[in-house]
Coordinates of C-alpha atoms in Angstrom, one line a residue:
M715 CA -95.2 29.4 -90.8
L716 CA -92.2 28.2 -88.7
T717 CA -90.5 24.9 -89.7
P718 CA -88.9 22.7 -87.1
D719 CA -85.2 22.9 -86.7
R720 CA -83.6 19.5 -87.3
H721 CA -80.1 20.5 -86.3
P722 CA -80.4 21.1 -82.5
P723 CA -81.2 17.4 -81.7
S724 CA -78.1 16.4 -83.6
R725 CA -76.0 18.9 -81.7
A726 CA -77.5 17.7 -78.4
R727 CA -76.6 14.1 -79.2
R728 CA -73.0 15.3 -79.9
R729 CA -73.0 17.1 -76.6
T730 CA -73.9 13.9 -74.7
R731 CA -70.9 11.9 -76.2
L732 CA -68.0 11.5 -73.9
S733 CA -65.2 13.9 -74.7
L734 CA -61.6 13.3 -73.9
R735 CA -58.3 14.9 -74.7
P736 CA -56.0 12.7 -76.8
E737 CA -53.6 12.5 -73.9
T738 CA -56.3 11.3 -71.6
L739 CA -57.3 8.6 -74.1
I740 CA -53.7 7.5 -74.2
I741 CA -53.6 7.1 -70.4
V742 CA -56.9 5.3 -70.3
T743 CA -55.8 2.8 -73.0
A744 CA -52.4 2.3 -71.3
V745 CA -54.1 1.6 -67.9
F746 CA -56.6 -0.8 -69.5
L747 CA -53.9 -2.9 -71.2
T748 CA -51.6 -2.9 -68.2
A749 CA -54.5 -4.2 -66.1
F750 CA -56.1 -6.7 -68.5
A751 CA -53.5 -7.7 -71.1
N752 CA -50.6 -8.5 -68.8
F753 CA -51.7 -11.4 -66.7
A754 CA -48.7 -13.5 -68.0
F755 CA -46.3 -10.8 -67.0
F756 CA -47.5 -10.4 -63.5
R757 CA -48.0 -14.2 -63.0
N758 CA -44.4 -14.8 -64.0
A759 CA -43.2 -11.9 -61.9
R760 CA -45.1 -13.2 -58.8
Q761 CA -43.5 -16.6 -59.3
A762 CA -40.0 -15.2 -59.7
F763 CA -40.3 -13.1 -56.5
N764 CA -42.6 -15.4 -54.5
D765 CA -40.4 -15.1 -51.4
D766 CA -40.3 -11.4 -51.5
P767 CA -41.9 -10.0 -48.3
Q768 CA -42.9 -6.8 -50.2
L769 CA -44.1 -8.7 -53.3
W770 CA -47.4 -6.8 -53.7
L771 CA -45.8 -3.4 -53.3
H772 CA -43.2 -4.3 -55.9
L773 CA -45.8 -5.7 -58.3
A774 CA -47.7 -2.4 -57.9
S775 CA -44.5 -0.5 -58.7
M776 CA -44.0 -2.7 -61.8
A777 CA -47.6 -2.0 -62.9
V778 CA -47.0 1.8 -62.7
V779 CA -43.7 1.5 -64.6
L780 CA -45.3 -0.7 -67.3
G781 CA -48.2 1.7 -67.6
C782 CA -45.9 4.6 -68.1
A783 CA -43.9 2.7 -70.7
L784 CA -47.2 2.1 -72.6
V785 CA -48.1 5.8 -72.3
L786 CA -44.7 6.7 -73.8
L787 CA -45.2 4.2 -76.7
F788 CA -48.7 5.5 -77.5
A789 CA -47.7 9.1 -77.1
I790 CA -44.8 8.8 -79.6
A791 CA -46.6 6.5 -82.1
G792 CA -50.0 8.2 -82.0
I793 CA -49.3 11.7 -83.3
G794 CA -52.3 13.7 -84.7
R795 CA -54.8 11.8 -86.8
A796 CA -52.8 8.6 -86.4
L797 CA -53.8 8.2 -82.7
R798 CA -57.0 6.2 -83.2
P799 CA -55.5 3.8 -85.9
M800 CA -52.4 3.2 -83.8
L801 CA -54.3 2.6 -80.6
T802 CA -56.5 0.1 -82.5
L803 CA -53.5 -1.7 -83.9
F804 CA -51.9 -1.9 -80.4
L805 CA -55.2 -3.2 -78.9
F806 CA -55.5 -6.0 -81.4
L807 CA -51.8 -6.9 -81.1
A808 CA -52.0 -6.9 -77.3
A809 CA -55.2 -9.0 -77.3
S810 CA -53.8 -11.8 -79.5
S811 CA -50.5 -11.7 -77.7
A812 CA -52.2 -11.9 -74.3
Y813 CA -54.1 -15.0 -75.4
Y814 CA -51.0 -16.9 -76.4
M815 CA -48.9 -15.7 -73.4
D816 CA -51.7 -16.5 -70.9
T817 CA -52.6 -19.9 -72.5
Y818 CA -49.1 -21.2 -73.4
N819 CA -46.8 -18.9 -71.4
V820 CA -44.8 -18.2 -74.6
I821 CA -42.9 -15.1 -75.4
I822 CA -43.9 -13.1 -78.5
G823 CA -40.3 -12.6 -79.8
D824 CA -39.2 -11.8 -83.3
S825 CA -38.8 -15.5 -84.2
M826 CA -42.3 -16.1 -82.9
I827 CA -43.6 -13.2 -85.2
Q828 CA -41.8 -14.9 -88.1
N829 CA -43.4 -18.2 -87.2
I830 CA -46.8 -16.7 -87.1
L831 CA -46.4 -15.0 -90.4
E832 CA -45.1 -18.2 -92.1
T833 CA -47.8 -20.4 -90.6
N834 CA -49.8 -22.2 -93.2
Y835 CA -53.6 -22.3 -93.5
Q836 CA -54.0 -25.6 -91.6
E837 CA -51.8 -24.6 -88.8
T838 CA -53.7 -21.3 -88.5
L839 CA -56.9 -23.2 -88.1
D840 CA -55.4 -25.2 -85.3
L841 CA -54.6 -22.0 -83.4
L842 CA -58.0 -20.3 -83.9
T843 CA -60.0 -21.2 -80.8
P844 CA -63.2 -19.9 -79.0
R845 CA -61.0 -18.6 -76.2
L846 CA -58.9 -16.5 -78.7
F847 CA -62.2 -15.1 -80.0
V848 CA -63.2 -14.0 -76.5
Y849 CA -59.8 -12.4 -75.9
V850 CA -60.0 -10.4 -79.1
V851 CA -63.6 -9.3 -78.4
L852 CA -63.0 -8.2 -74.8
L853 CA -59.5 -6.8 -75.2
A854 CA -59.6 -5.4 -78.7
V855 CA -63.0 -5.1 -80.4
L856 CA -64.9 -3.4 -77.5
P857 CA -62.0 -1.1 -76.5
A858 CA -61.5 -0.2 -80.1
L859 CA -65.1 0.8 -80.4
F860 CA -64.6 3.1 -77.4
V861 CA -61.5 4.6 -79.0
W862 CA -63.4 5.4 -82.2
R863 CA -66.7 6.5 -80.5
V864 CA -65.2 8.9 -78.0
S865 CA -65.0 12.5 -79.0
L866 CA -61.5 14.0 -78.9
D867 CA -61.0 17.4 -77.5
R868 CA -58.0 18.4 -79.6
A869 CA -55.8 21.4 -78.9
P870 CA -56.8 24.6 -80.8
N871 CA -53.4 24.6 -82.6
W872 CA -50.4 22.4 -83.2
R873 CA -48.2 24.3 -80.8
R874 CA -50.6 23.7 -77.9
G875 CA -51.0 20.1 -79.0
L876 CA -47.2 19.7 -79.0
V877 CA -46.9 21.2 -75.5
R878 CA -49.6 18.8 -74.2
R879 CA -47.8 15.8 -75.7
I880 CA -44.5 16.8 -74.3
L881 CA -46.0 17.3 -70.8
L882 CA -47.6 13.8 -71.1
I883 CA -44.2 12.3 -72.0
V884 CA -42.4 14.1 -69.2
G885 CA -45.1 13.2 -66.7
A886 CA -44.9 9.5 -67.7
L887 CA -41.1 9.5 -67.3
L888 CA -41.3 11.3 -63.9
T889 CA -44.0 8.9 -62.7
A890 CA -42.0 5.9 -63.7
V891 CA -38.9 7.3 -61.9
V892 CA -40.9 8.1 -58.7
A893 CA -42.4 4.5 -58.8
A894 CA -39.1 2.8 -59.3
L895 CA -36.4 4.9 -57.6
P896 CA -37.4 4.0 -53.9
M897 CA -37.1 0.3 -55.0
S898 CA -33.8 0.5 -56.8
N899 CA -32.5 -2.7 -55.2
F900 CA -35.5 -4.6 -56.4
Y901 CA -35.1 -3.4 -59.9
A902 CA -31.4 -4.2 -59.9
S903 CA -32.3 -7.8 -59.1
F904 CA -35.1 -7.7 -61.7
I905 CA -32.7 -6.6 -64.4
R906 CA -29.8 -8.7 -63.4
E907 CA -31.4 -12.0 -62.5
H908 CA -34.8 -12.1 -64.2
K909 CA -34.2 -10.6 -67.7
E910 CA -36.7 -13.0 -69.2
L911 CA -39.6 -11.3 -67.4
R912 CA -39.4 -8.2 -69.5
Y913 CA -40.3 -10.3 -72.6
Y914 CA -43.7 -10.9 -71.1
S915 CA -44.6 -7.2 -71.1
N916 CA -47.5 -6.6 -73.5
P917 CA -47.7 -5.0 -76.0
T918 CA -44.2 -3.5 -75.7
T919 CA -42.4 -6.8 -76.5
P920 CA -44.7 -7.8 -79.5
V921 CA -44.4 -4.2 -80.9
H922 CA -40.6 -4.5 -80.6
S923 CA -40.6 -7.9 -82.2
V924 CA -42.8 -6.8 -85.1
Y925 CA -40.4 -3.9 -85.6
R926 CA -37.4 -6.2 -85.7
H927 CA -39.1 -8.5 -88.1
L928 CA -40.0 -5.6 -90.5
R929 CA -36.5 -4.3 -90.3
G930 CA -35.3 -7.7 -91.3
L931 CA -37.6 -7.7 -94.3
K932 CA -36.2 -4.4 -95.3
H933 CA -32.8 -6.0 -95.5
A934 CA -34.1 -9.1 -97.2
R935 CA -32.2 -10.4 -100.2
D936 CA -32.8 -8.9 -103.6
P937 CA -33.7 -11.8 -105.9
N938 CA -31.5 -10.3 -108.5
Q939 CA -28.5 -10.1 -106.2
L940 CA -25.9 -12.8 -106.6
L941 CA -25.5 -15.1 -103.7
V942 CA -22.2 -15.4 -101.8
A943 CA -20.6 -18.7 -103.0
V944 CA -20.0 -21.4 -100.4
G945 CA -17.9 -24.4 -101.0
S946 CA -17.2 -23.6 -104.7
D947 CA -13.9 -25.5 -104.3
A948 CA -15.8 -28.8 -103.5
E949 CA -14.5 -31.8 -105.4
R950 CA -15.8 -35.3 -105.6
P951 CA -13.4 -38.3 -105.1
A952 CA -11.4 -39.1 -108.3
V953 CA -12.3 -42.7 -107.9
D954 CA -15.6 -43.7 -106.3
E955 CA -17.0 -47.0 -107.3
D956 CA -20.2 -46.8 -105.3
R957 CA -22.9 -44.2 -105.5
E958 CA -24.1 -42.5 -102.2
L959 CA -27.7 -42.2 -101.2
L960 CA -28.5 -40.3 -98.1
V961 CA -32.0 -39.6 -96.7
L962 CA -31.9 -36.6 -94.4
V963 CA -35.1 -36.4 -92.3
V964 CA -35.7 -33.0 -90.7
G965 CA -38.1 -33.6 -87.8
E966 CA -40.5 -31.2 -86.2
T967 CA -40.9 -30.4 -82.4
A968 CA -39.4 -33.7 -81.2
R969 CA -37.8 -33.9 -77.7
A970 CA -34.9 -36.2 -77.2
D971 CA -36.1 -37.2 -73.7
R972 CA -39.4 -38.6 -75.1
F973 CA -37.6 -41.3 -77.2
G974 CA -37.6 -44.8 -75.7
I975 CA -34.2 -45.5 -77.3
N976 CA -32.8 -42.6 -75.3
G977 CA -34.0 -44.0 -72.0
Y978 CA -37.5 -42.7 -71.7
A979 CA -39.7 -44.8 -69.4
R980 CA -42.3 -45.4 -72.1
D981 CA -41.4 -47.4 -75.2
T982 CA -42.3 -44.8 -77.7
T983 CA -39.8 -46.1 -80.3
P984 CA -40.4 -49.9 -80.5
E985 CA -39.6 -50.1 -84.2
L986 CA -36.3 -48.2 -84.1
G987 CA -35.4 -50.2 -81.0
K988 CA -35.2 -53.3 -83.2
L989 CA -32.9 -51.7 -85.8
D990 CA -29.2 -51.2 -85.9
I991 CA -29.2 -47.5 -85.4
V992 CA -27.2 -45.0 -83.4
S993 CA -29.1 -42.5 -81.3
F994 CA -27.1 -39.4 -80.3
T995 CA -28.3 -38.4 -76.9
N996 CA -26.7 -35.0 -76.4
V997 CA -27.6 -32.9 -79.4
H998 CA -28.8 -29.3 -79.1
A999 CA -30.7 -27.3 -81.7
C1000 CA -29.6 -24.1 -83.4
G1001 CA -32.9 -22.3 -82.5
T1002 CA -36.2 -22.9 -80.7
S1003 CA -38.3 -22.5 -83.8
T1004 CA -38.5 -24.0 -87.3
A1005 CA -37.9 -20.5 -88.9
V1006 CA -34.6 -20.2 -87.2
S1007 CA -33.3 -23.8 -86.9
V1008 CA -33.9 -25.1 -90.4
P1009 CA -32.0 -22.3 -92.2
C1010 CA -29.4 -22.4 -89.5
M1011 CA -28.6 -26.1 -89.7
F1012 CA -28.1 -25.9 -93.5
S1013 CA -26.2 -22.6 -93.6
G1014 CA -22.9 -23.9 -92.3
L1015 CA -22.5 -20.7 -90.2
G1016 CA -23.1 -22.5 -86.9
R1017 CA -25.4 -21.4 -84.1
R1018 CA -23.1 -18.8 -82.5
N1019 CA -22.4 -17.1 -85.9
Y1020 CA -25.9 -17.6 -87.5
D1021 CA -27.5 -14.5 -88.8
A1022 CA -30.7 -14.8 -90.9
E1023 CA -29.7 -11.9 -93.2
V1024 CA -26.3 -13.3 -93.8
A1025 CA -27.6 -16.8 -94.4
G1026 CA -30.2 -15.5 -96.8
N1027 CA -27.6 -13.9 -99.0
R1028 CA -25.3 -16.9 -99.3
E1029 CA -25.4 -20.5 -100.6
N1030 CA -26.2 -23.3 -98.2
L1031 CA -25.5 -27.0 -97.9
L1032 CA -27.9 -28.0 -100.7
D1033 CA -26.2 -25.6 -103.1
V1034 CA -22.7 -27.0 -102.3
L1035 CA -24.0 -30.5 -103.1
E1036 CA -25.8 -29.5 -106.3
N1037 CA -22.8 -27.6 -107.5
A1038 CA -20.6 -30.6 -106.8
G1039 CA -22.8 -32.9 -108.9
V1040 CA -25.1 -34.4 -106.2
S1041 CA -28.8 -34.7 -107.1
V1042 CA -30.9 -33.1 -104.4
L1043 CA -34.6 -33.5 -103.7
W1044 CA -36.6 -31.8 -101.0
R1045 CA -40.0 -33.3 -100.1
D1046 CA -42.0 -31.2 -97.7
N1047 CA -44.9 -32.2 -95.5
N1048 CA -44.4 -29.2 -93.2
S1049 CA -44.9 -25.5 -93.8
S1050 CA -42.0 -24.9 -96.2
S1051 CA -38.2 -25.3 -96.5
K1052 CA -37.8 -21.7 -95.0
G1053 CA -35.9 -20.8 -98.2
V1054 CA -33.3 -23.6 -97.9
A1055 CA -34.6 -25.5 -101.0
D1056 CA -35.3 -22.5 -103.2
R1057 CA -32.7 -23.6 -105.7
V1058 CA -33.1 -27.4 -105.7
E1059 CA -36.0 -29.6 -106.7
F1060 CA -38.9 -29.2 -104.3
Q1061 CA -42.1 -31.2 -103.9
D1062 CA -45.0 -30.3 -101.7
F1063 CA -46.5 -33.3 -100.0
R1064 CA -49.2 -31.6 -98.0
K1065 CA -51.9 -32.2 -100.6
P1066 CA -53.8 -35.4 -101.2
E1067 CA -53.2 -35.0 -105.0
V1068 CA -49.5 -35.7 -104.3
N1069 CA -49.5 -37.5 -101.0
P1070 CA -51.4 -40.8 -101.0
V1071 CA -51.4 -41.3 -97.2
C1072 CA -53.9 -38.7 -96.0
D1073 CA -56.8 -38.7 -93.5
V1074 CA -57.5 -35.6 -91.4
E1075 CA -54.1 -34.4 -92.7
C1076 CA -51.4 -35.8 -95.0
R1077 CA -48.9 -38.2 -93.3
D1078 CA -45.2 -38.1 -93.3
E1079 CA -44.8 -41.6 -94.6
G1080 CA -46.5 -40.5 -97.8
M1081 CA -43.3 -38.7 -98.7
L1082 CA -41.8 -42.1 -99.7
H1083 CA -44.4 -42.4 -102.5
E1084 CA -42.8 -42.9 -105.9
L1085 CA -39.4 -42.1 -104.6
D1086 CA -38.0 -45.1 -106.5
Q1087 CA -38.9 -43.3 -109.8
W1088 CA -37.0 -40.2 -108.8
V1089 CA -33.9 -42.3 -107.9
D1090 CA -34.1 -44.2 -111.2
A1091 CA -34.2 -40.9 -113.2
Q1092 CA -31.0 -39.5 -111.7
G1093 CA -28.6 -41.5 -113.8
S1094 CA -25.3 -42.2 -112.1
R1095 CA -25.2 -39.3 -109.7
D1096 CA -25.0 -39.4 -105.9
L1097 CA -28.3 -38.6 -104.2
L1098 CA -29.6 -36.6 -101.3
V1099 CA -33.2 -36.8 -100.3
V1100 CA -34.5 -34.4 -97.7
L1101 CA -37.8 -35.3 -96.0
H1102 CA -39.2 -32.4 -94.0
S1103 CA -41.8 -34.0 -91.7
M1104 CA -44.8 -32.7 -89.8
G1105 CA -43.6 -34.7 -86.8
S1106 CA -45.0 -33.5 -83.4
H1107 CA -46.1 -30.0 -84.4
G1108 CA -48.4 -28.5 -81.7
P1109 CA -50.6 -27.5 -80.2
A1110 CA -52.9 -29.9 -82.1
Y1111 CA -50.8 -33.0 -81.3
Y1112 CA -53.8 -35.3 -81.7
K1113 CA -53.8 -34.6 -85.4
R1114 CA -50.2 -35.6 -86.0
Y1115 CA -50.8 -39.4 -86.1
P1116 CA -53.3 -41.9 -87.6
P1117 CA -55.8 -43.7 -85.3
A1118 CA -53.6 -46.8 -85.2
F1119 CA -51.1 -44.9 -83.1
K1120 CA -53.4 -43.9 -80.3
R1121 CA -51.3 -46.0 -77.9
F1122 CA -51.3 -43.8 -74.9
T1123 CA -54.6 -42.6 -73.5
P1124 CA -56.5 -40.5 -72.5
E1125 CA -55.6 -38.0 -75.2
C1126 CA -55.9 -34.3 -75.4
E1127 CA -58.2 -33.9 -78.5
T1128 CA -58.1 -30.1 -78.7
S1129 CA -55.5 -27.4 -79.4
Q1130 CA -56.6 -25.6 -76.3
L1131 CA -54.0 -27.2 -74.0
D1132 CA -55.4 -25.5 -70.9
E1133 CA -58.5 -27.7 -71.2
C1134 CA -56.4 -30.8 -70.8
T1135 CA -54.5 -32.4 -68.0
D1136 CA -50.7 -32.8 -68.1
E1137 CA -51.2 -36.5 -68.4
Q1138 CA -53.5 -36.1 -71.5
I1139 CA -51.0 -33.7 -73.1
G1140 CA -48.1 -36.0 -72.4
N1141 CA -50.0 -39.0 -73.8
T1142 CA -50.9 -37.2 -77.0
Y1143 CA -47.4 -36.0 -77.5
D1144 CA -45.9 -39.4 -76.9
N1145 CA -48.3 -40.8 -79.6
T1146 CA -46.7 -38.3 -82.1
I1147 CA -43.2 -39.7 -81.2
A1148 CA -44.5 -43.3 -81.7
Y1149 CA -45.7 -42.3 -85.2
T1150 CA -42.3 -40.6 -85.9
D1151 CA -40.7 -44.0 -84.8
H1152 CA -42.8 -45.8 -87.4
F1153 CA -42.0 -43.2 -90.1
L1154 CA -38.3 -43.4 -89.6
A1155 CA -38.5 -47.2 -89.6
Q1156 CA -40.3 -47.0 -93.0
V1157 CA -37.5 -44.8 -94.3
I1158 CA -34.9 -47.3 -93.3
D1159 CA -36.8 -50.1 -94.9
W1160 CA -36.9 -48.2 -98.1
L1161 CA -33.2 -47.6 -97.9
K1162 CA -32.5 -51.3 -97.3
S1163 CA -34.1 -52.0 -100.7
K1164 CA -31.5 -49.7 -102.3
S1165 CA -28.4 -51.0 -100.5
E1166 CA -27.2 -53.2 -103.4
G1167 CA -26.7 -50.2 -105.7
F1168 CA -25.8 -47.5 -103.2
E1169 CA -23.9 -46.8 -100.1
T1170 CA -27.0 -45.8 -98.0
A1171 CA -27.6 -43.9 -94.8
M1172 CA -30.4 -42.1 -92.9
L1173 CA -29.7 -39.1 -90.7
Y1174 CA -32.5 -37.6 -88.6
F1175 CA -32.5 -34.3 -86.8
S1176 CA -35.4 -32.6 -85.1
D1177 CA -35.5 -28.8 -85.6
H1178 CA -36.2 -28.0 -82.0
G1179 CA -37.9 -29.4 -78.9
E1180 CA -41.1 -28.6 -77.1
S1181 CA -42.4 -27.5 -73.7
L1182 CA -45.3 -29.6 -72.4
G1183 CA -46.2 -27.6 -69.3
E1184 CA -43.0 -27.8 -67.4
Y1185 CA -42.7 -24.6 -65.3
G1186 CA -46.1 -23.6 -66.8
V1187 CA -44.6 -23.2 -70.4
Y1188 CA -46.0 -24.8 -73.5
L1189 CA -45.0 -25.1 -77.2
H1190 CA -41.6 -23.5 -78.2
G1191 CA -40.1 -20.3 -79.5
L1192 CA -38.7 -18.8 -76.3
P1193 CA -35.5 -16.7 -76.8
Y1194 CA -32.6 -19.2 -76.9
Q1195 CA -30.9 -17.7 -73.8
F1196 CA -33.9 -18.3 -71.7
A1197 CA -35.3 -21.4 -73.3
P1198 CA -35.6 -24.6 -71.2
E1199 CA -33.7 -27.7 -72.1
T1200 CA -36.9 -29.3 -73.4
Q1201 CA -37.0 -26.8 -76.3
T1202 CA -33.3 -27.1 -77.3
H1203 CA -32.4 -30.8 -76.6
V1204 CA -33.3 -32.7 -79.7
P1205 CA -33.0 -36.3 -81.0
A1206 CA -30.5 -37.2 -83.7
I1207 CA -30.5 -40.7 -85.2
L1208 CA -28.2 -42.4 -87.7
W1209 CA -28.6 -45.6 -89.7
L1210 CA -25.9 -46.9 -92.0
G1211 CA -26.4 -49.3 -94.8
P1212 CA -24.4 -52.6 -95.0
S1213 CA -22.5 -51.5 -98.1
L1214 CA -21.1 -48.3 -96.6
D1215 CA -17.5 -48.7 -95.9
G1216 CA -14.8 -46.6 -94.3
V1217 CA -16.9 -45.7 -91.2
D1218 CA -15.7 -46.8 -87.8
L1219 CA -19.1 -47.7 -86.5
A1220 CA -17.7 -48.6 -83.1
A1221 CA -16.3 -45.1 -82.7
V1222 CA -19.6 -43.6 -83.8
R1223 CA -21.4 -45.6 -81.1
A1224 CA -18.8 -44.7 -78.5
A1225 CA -19.5 -41.0 -79.2
R1226 CA -23.3 -41.3 -79.0
D1227 CA -23.3 -39.4 -75.7
A1228 CA -20.8 -36.7 -76.8
P1229 CA -22.1 -33.1 -77.1
Y1230 CA -23.2 -32.2 -80.6
T1231 CA -25.3 -29.4 -82.1
H1232 CA -27.1 -28.7 -85.4
D1233 CA -23.7 -27.4 -86.6
S1234 CA -22.7 -31.1 -87.2
L1235 CA -25.4 -31.6 -89.9
F1236 CA -23.6 -29.5 -92.5
H1237 CA -20.3 -31.2 -92.1
T1238 CA -21.6 -34.8 -91.6
V1239 CA -23.5 -34.6 -94.9
L1240 CA -20.4 -33.2 -96.7
G1241 CA -18.3 -36.0 -95.1
F1242 CA -20.8 -38.7 -96.2
F1243 CA -20.5 -37.6 -99.8
E1244 CA -16.7 -37.4 -99.5
L1245 CA -16.5 -33.8 -100.8
D1246 CA -13.1 -32.2 -100.7
T1247 CA -13.8 -28.6 -99.7
G1248 CA -12.4 -26.0 -97.4
V1249 CA -15.8 -25.4 -95.7
Y1250 CA -15.9 -29.0 -94.4
D1251 CA -14.7 -29.4 -90.8
P1252 CA -14.0 -33.0 -90.0
K1253 CA -13.8 -32.2 -86.3
V1254 CA -17.6 -31.8 -86.0
D1255 CA -18.5 -34.6 -88.5
M1256 CA -20.6 -37.2 -86.6
L1257 CA -19.2 -40.0 -88.7
R1258 CA -15.9 -41.5 -87.7
Y1259 CA -13.8 -42.6 -90.7
N1260 CA -11.2 -45.4 -90.1
D1261 CA -9.4 -45.0 -93.5
R1262 CA -9.4 -41.2 -94.0
E1263 CA -6.7 -39.9 -91.6
P1264 CA -4.5 -38.5 -94.4
A1265 CA -7.7 -36.9 -96.0
R1266 CA -8.7 -35.5 -92.6
A1267 CA -5.3 -33.8 -92.2
H1268 CA -5.5 -32.5 -95.8
L1269 CA -9.0 -31.1 -95.2
L1270 CA -8.1 -29.4 -92.0
E1271 CA -5.2 -27.7 -93.8
K1272 CA -7.5 -26.7 -96.6
R1273 CA -10.2 -25.4 -94.2
Q1274 CA -7.6 -23.3 -92.5
A1275 CA -6.5 -21.8 -95.8
V1276 CA -10.0 -21.0 -96.9
T1277 CA -11.6 -19.8 -93.7
G1278 CA -8.7 -19.0 -91.4
A1279 CA -10.3 -21.3 -88.8
P1280 CA -8.0 -23.5 -86.7

C-alpha cells in the first residue's frame, strides 16, 4: 500500500516564494528608502533650488546618486548572513528618522542621537505619537517582513559571491558618476552653497551620526581614571566678611526674542518686568541641544574649543568651586546634569515624593522646597545652588506650565505640532515663557529673604533656543553651523541683592546689549565668588567691578602664566 508523500507540497510552496539575489534585495531596499524615507531631503532641496529651470531633472539626478549611496552602504555593511539583520536595522532607523525629519524638519546629527539616547521616560512618551507608529509600520515593519520572507538566491561559493558584490559596488559607483557628471555645475553649487542639505539624506546621516556617537562612547572616560585638574590654584579672599549665595538657573529651550523684557510684543515676563534685573539681550549658546550646551557652559573650554571627550576627562566649574571651599548643590527638574554634577550634591526633583509642586508633571518652582534647610546646614561656607529647570522643553509645550498660565490661546494641546497652526504653537510656547517668568521671580523672592546674611545674586541662562516653524523647522538640535538664530540666541538674566558691593551696576546695565556667549558663565561665577585662579578670565566676566582693577590686572597676569592666553 502506497503512503502519500508529504514533502512535495512543502517543496511546491517553497518554489512559489519570491527568490532574489542578495544584490537585488539591496537594490530594492535602497530604491524603497530613497523614494519613501527621504521626503524631507527632497522637500528641502526643492526649496533651495526653487528657481532652477532644470529643477526636476536635478532632483532626479540627486535621487539616483542617493540611491547609489544607499546601495554602497548596504553592500558593505550587509555581508553574508548579516544582510537581513543589517537591512532590518537600517529600515527601522530610516523609518524613525523620516518621521522626525518630515514632521519637525530636524537633522538627525550626532548630538540629536545623544539627545534621543539620554531622553527620560516622560519625554519619550511625549514623542510617541500615532503618526510615528504609522511611519514605523509602513517604512520598517512591512518592508522588514519582506526582507525576511523573500528567498535569497545566494552564490554557490564565496568567490562567486565576492565577485557579485564587487560588481554591485562598481555598478553603483559608475551609475552615480553617470548621473552626476553631466550636472557638475549643479553639484558644485550643491556642495558649496547648500551643505546643510546632505544632512537630510536618510538613513546615511543617521547611520553616520550613530557611528560617531558610538565612537565617542568608546573613548568615554574610565571612571577609575583621574580627572585633569582645573583651577587647582583657586584661592578665596583672605578677608571676606560676607558670605556669597548664588542661585544659577539653567533654563531649557528658551528663546531670547520671546521675552517681554527683551522687547517682545507680548508681555510674557510681567513679574520680571517689575524687578530690578538686567536682561542681557545678545547672548548665544554653546550648542543647540542640552547634551552639548550644559557640559560646555560649565567646562571652561569655551564654544570654539569645546570637545565632549576632553570635557568629560577634566574637572568643571563645580569642581573648582567645591575644591575652593564653596558648597555646591544641583537640583534637577530636567533629564539630568549631563555629567556636570557627578561629583557634587545632586537632588532629583522630577518625582512627587521630592517635589511638592506636581500636577501632570513636576514644576520648576518645586525646586525651592526646603532649600532653607540646606542653606542652614552649610555652616559658614559660600553657597552655589544650581536649578536645572524643565522650562520650555518641546514638543509637548502644553505640559510645561500649570493651568493658571494658560494666558495665550488657542493652545496646541498635542506634541504632534503638524496638527496645530503656527498661532497655536506660538501661544503655547509663550505660555511656557510666562511660567519661566514666574519661576524666576520666585527664585528672586527667596533670595531676598537671604539678603541679610549673604551677598546674593541670581544668574539665569537658557541652554539653547527653539525653532517654532520658521523656515519649516521645529524644535532644536541642528548642527551649529547651520542652526538658525532662534536656536542659538538665548536669554540671560541677572539679579543682584542689595548687600552685594563692589559691582558697578551702571556698567553692567550699559553692557546689556554687548555680545556674550555661554563662555561667560564659567568666569562670571568665579568672579562672583572672588576666587583668585589662573583659569578665571575677567575680560568675559559679565559683572563689572568698580573696586577690583588691581585684582583684575593681577588675575590677567596669573591667567597668562597658567594658560598662556593673552
